[in-house]
Steps between C-alpha positions, in 0.01 A plus 500: 500500500817646650758676278867440570560865588276453806759260639791730416340800671434285810873455555581862419239619748626279785876524442552781751362272770685181411817591310504164320815437295697239307648357820162376620384140477124451465319176572220427250275309737155539346323354197492720190119480533528715816571870439759506781731311261508805270660702781745219578614418148509849350649637821808294429506556123446877507790552739739249345479288813486122545167315502487163675196300388383293797398143405146410602611226738742742671231767534285246684772420756596785739821315592609455138399856413703638790800302378454647151488855639832439675666318210399755235557800730154641424466868593141572386233260622135544403245299696135473580461533878379140530809365322735714710327380818618148415856621437533691829550203738759347268696826472480570873626150579814536286819661624597653166314823409360542151667754267169676431464874444122495461205277572203636303149381579211494257200302384331470841418701809796511738454399864776711653486300824625191316834677446587523869730191503684639196552840663618335823764305309611747231372846596320727256780671305689229309316377310233766464150352492254682270128450445371587152130501420403464137272361233573338164297771325735766641821315404582298812561766767325818615647580842819478706526455878821406687419281801682542830492350846287797614216374280456203734350739756255664260143397426537503121496142374632557148641853458529588131681833530533764230412493133775453240588853379373469142159365609198666658251347740173602656263349753158577353140452604223360281456836326871531417543763768795489738408284799497686831746402775370200692257395227516208259601544140641325195863547396550639149842510331601719208782630278807322367456133588150426377435221253333577170212275599390138474562315173178483296286587805385858437212488750725392787762756395240779512381381842842486665688779317299819540560867406712682758292783649817649652699517176650850506738466207266699277502233231236263632518128441626415848370178649469332838500129576243406761 
C-alpha cells in the first residue's frame, strides 16, 4: 500500500540531481505491473512533460525502439540493464546520436563493463547514465549513482551510490546492530518513502516493516523496511 504522496516526495527529493522540466520527453517503456513504470509515467506528468507510451512490439525490437527514441526526441530513458544492453549495439551502429539527457537504470544489478561500447561511442557526459537501486516497498528508488567511464576500471559490479536525501539506510547485522566494515549485513531503509504495508497481510507487514531503532525524532513510530 503506497500513498500518492510517496511518489510526489520522490520527485521533490531527486529534483536537485536531475532538474526535470516540461521540455523533457519520457519514454514509458515498462508494464504498469512493474514499479519502474511509476517513475516513468509520473515523472512526465509531475513536470508537465511529454510521455511516450512504447508499444509492446516496439519494446521487443531494439531497432524499432531506437527509431522511436529518435522520432519522438526522447530525453529521459529508463531501462533495466538487460534491455539497454540490447539497445547499445543498435545505437552505436547508427550515425545519428540520440537526443537523450539521461539514461536511468533500475530493476536489476548493473554490469558496468557492459557499458564500455556505449562510452566508447558517446562518452559519459551526454547523456548522463545513472544507476538507481530501489524496491517497490520503498517507492521505486532508494539510491542515486551517476556512472562514468572511470567506473569501467573499478571492481564494483553494480555501484548503487548515495541514498535519496529524504530516506535513511543502514546495513545491520542479525541483532539490528550496525554491521562492521568488511562484514555481511542486511540493508534496511527508512523514512519518507516506505509503504504502509501489504494489503490484508498483517503478519508479512510486521515481518518486513520493523520499528526503527535509530529513530531520533523523539516521537517514535519510525519504521525500517528490511
